[in-house]
CSV table of C-alpha atoms in Angstrom, one decimal:
chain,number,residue,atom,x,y,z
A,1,UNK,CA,31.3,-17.4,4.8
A,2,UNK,CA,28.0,-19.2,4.5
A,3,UNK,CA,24.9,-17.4,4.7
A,4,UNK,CA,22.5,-17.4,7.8
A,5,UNK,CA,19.1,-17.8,7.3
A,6,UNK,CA,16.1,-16.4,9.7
A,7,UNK,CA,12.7,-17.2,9.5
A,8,UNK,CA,10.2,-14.8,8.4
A,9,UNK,CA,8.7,-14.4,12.6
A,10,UNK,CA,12.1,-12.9,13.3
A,11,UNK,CA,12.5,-10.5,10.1
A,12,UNK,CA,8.9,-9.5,10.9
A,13,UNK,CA,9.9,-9.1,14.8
A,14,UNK,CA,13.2,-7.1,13.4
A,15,UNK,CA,11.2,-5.1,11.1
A,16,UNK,CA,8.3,-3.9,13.6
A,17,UNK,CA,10.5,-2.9,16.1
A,18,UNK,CA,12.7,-0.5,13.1
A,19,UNK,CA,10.0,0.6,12.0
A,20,UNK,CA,6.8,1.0,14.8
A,21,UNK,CA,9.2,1.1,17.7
A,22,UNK,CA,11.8,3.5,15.9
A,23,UNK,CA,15.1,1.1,17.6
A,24,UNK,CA,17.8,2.1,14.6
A,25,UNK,CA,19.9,-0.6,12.6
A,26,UNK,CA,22.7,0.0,14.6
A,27,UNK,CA,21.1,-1.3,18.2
A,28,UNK,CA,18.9,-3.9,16.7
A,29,UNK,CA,21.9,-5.1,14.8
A,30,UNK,CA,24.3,-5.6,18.1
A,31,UNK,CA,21.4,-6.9,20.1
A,32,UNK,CA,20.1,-9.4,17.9
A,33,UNK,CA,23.5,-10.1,15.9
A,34,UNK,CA,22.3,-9.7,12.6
A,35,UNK,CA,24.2,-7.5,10.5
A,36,UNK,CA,22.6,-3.8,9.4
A,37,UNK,CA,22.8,-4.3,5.6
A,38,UNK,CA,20.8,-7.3,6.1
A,39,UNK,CA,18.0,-5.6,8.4
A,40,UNK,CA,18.4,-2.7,6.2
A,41,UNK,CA,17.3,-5.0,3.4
A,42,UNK,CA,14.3,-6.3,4.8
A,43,UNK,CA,12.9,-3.1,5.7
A,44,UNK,CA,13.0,-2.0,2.0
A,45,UNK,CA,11.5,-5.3,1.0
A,46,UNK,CA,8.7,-4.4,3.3
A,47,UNK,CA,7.9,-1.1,2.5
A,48,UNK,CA,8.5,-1.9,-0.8
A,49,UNK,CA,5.7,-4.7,-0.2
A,50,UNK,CA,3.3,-2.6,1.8
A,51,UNK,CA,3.6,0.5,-0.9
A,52,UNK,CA,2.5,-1.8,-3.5
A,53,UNK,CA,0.0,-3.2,-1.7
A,54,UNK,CA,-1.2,0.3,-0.9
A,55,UNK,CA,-1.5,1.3,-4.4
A,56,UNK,CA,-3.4,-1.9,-5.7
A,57,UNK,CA,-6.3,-0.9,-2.4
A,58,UNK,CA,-6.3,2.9,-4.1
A,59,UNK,CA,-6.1,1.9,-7.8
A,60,UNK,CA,-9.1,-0.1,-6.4
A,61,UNK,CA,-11.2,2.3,-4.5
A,62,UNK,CA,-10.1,5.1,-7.7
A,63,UNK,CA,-11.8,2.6,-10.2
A,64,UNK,CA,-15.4,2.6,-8.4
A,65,UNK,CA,-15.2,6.0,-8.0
A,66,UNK,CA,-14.6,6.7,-11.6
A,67,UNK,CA,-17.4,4.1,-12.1
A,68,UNK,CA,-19.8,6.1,-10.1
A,69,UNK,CA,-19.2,9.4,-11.9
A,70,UNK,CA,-19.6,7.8,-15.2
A,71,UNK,CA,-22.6,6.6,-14.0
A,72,UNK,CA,-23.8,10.0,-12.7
A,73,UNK,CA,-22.6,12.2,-15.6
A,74,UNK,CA,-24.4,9.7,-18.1
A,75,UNK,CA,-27.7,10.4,-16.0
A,76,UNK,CA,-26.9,14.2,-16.1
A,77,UNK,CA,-26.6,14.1,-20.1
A,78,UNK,CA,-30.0,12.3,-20.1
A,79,UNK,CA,-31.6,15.0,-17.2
A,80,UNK,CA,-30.2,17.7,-19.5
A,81,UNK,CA,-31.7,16.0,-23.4
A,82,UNK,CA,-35.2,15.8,-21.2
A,83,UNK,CA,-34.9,19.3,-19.7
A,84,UNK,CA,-33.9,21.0,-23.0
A,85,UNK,CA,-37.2,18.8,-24.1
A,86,UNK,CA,-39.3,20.8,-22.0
A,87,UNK,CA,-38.2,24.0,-22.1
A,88,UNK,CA,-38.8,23.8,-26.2
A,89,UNK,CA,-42.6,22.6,-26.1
């Protein structure tokens, strides 16, 4: 049996309409004659895809934020040496 190949506008068409439409494996499967374990295959690729993607953006947006409280706890040490200054003249 030799293998079918689809280009990626179908998978993406297959995959929006499984996944943003809610049509199940079975129905897209008859209607577009692509067997399930195949669209069920490129559904986990994408998620897969977009999960990892997701977590790059947040490992991203985590990093500044720890930037900015290093950044704001290093000025607090400094506030609190100048205070504790102060208070001892």
């Amino acid at each position: 049996m030799a293998y079918k190949k689809y280009d990626k506008t179908f998978k993406e068409k297959i995959i929006k309409l499984n996944l943003y439409e809610g049509m199940h494996l079975g129905i897209l499967s008859n209607k577009y004659n692509v067997p399930k374990t195949t669209i069920s295959s490129w559904v986990k690729k994408f998620r897969d895809k977009e999960k990892c993607s997701n977590y790059c953006e947040d490992r991203e947006i985590l990093r500044e934020i720890c930037k900015d409280l290093q950044n704001e706890n290093t000025f607090l040490k400094k506030a609190a040496i100048y205070f504790a200054k102060e208070i001892n003249k």
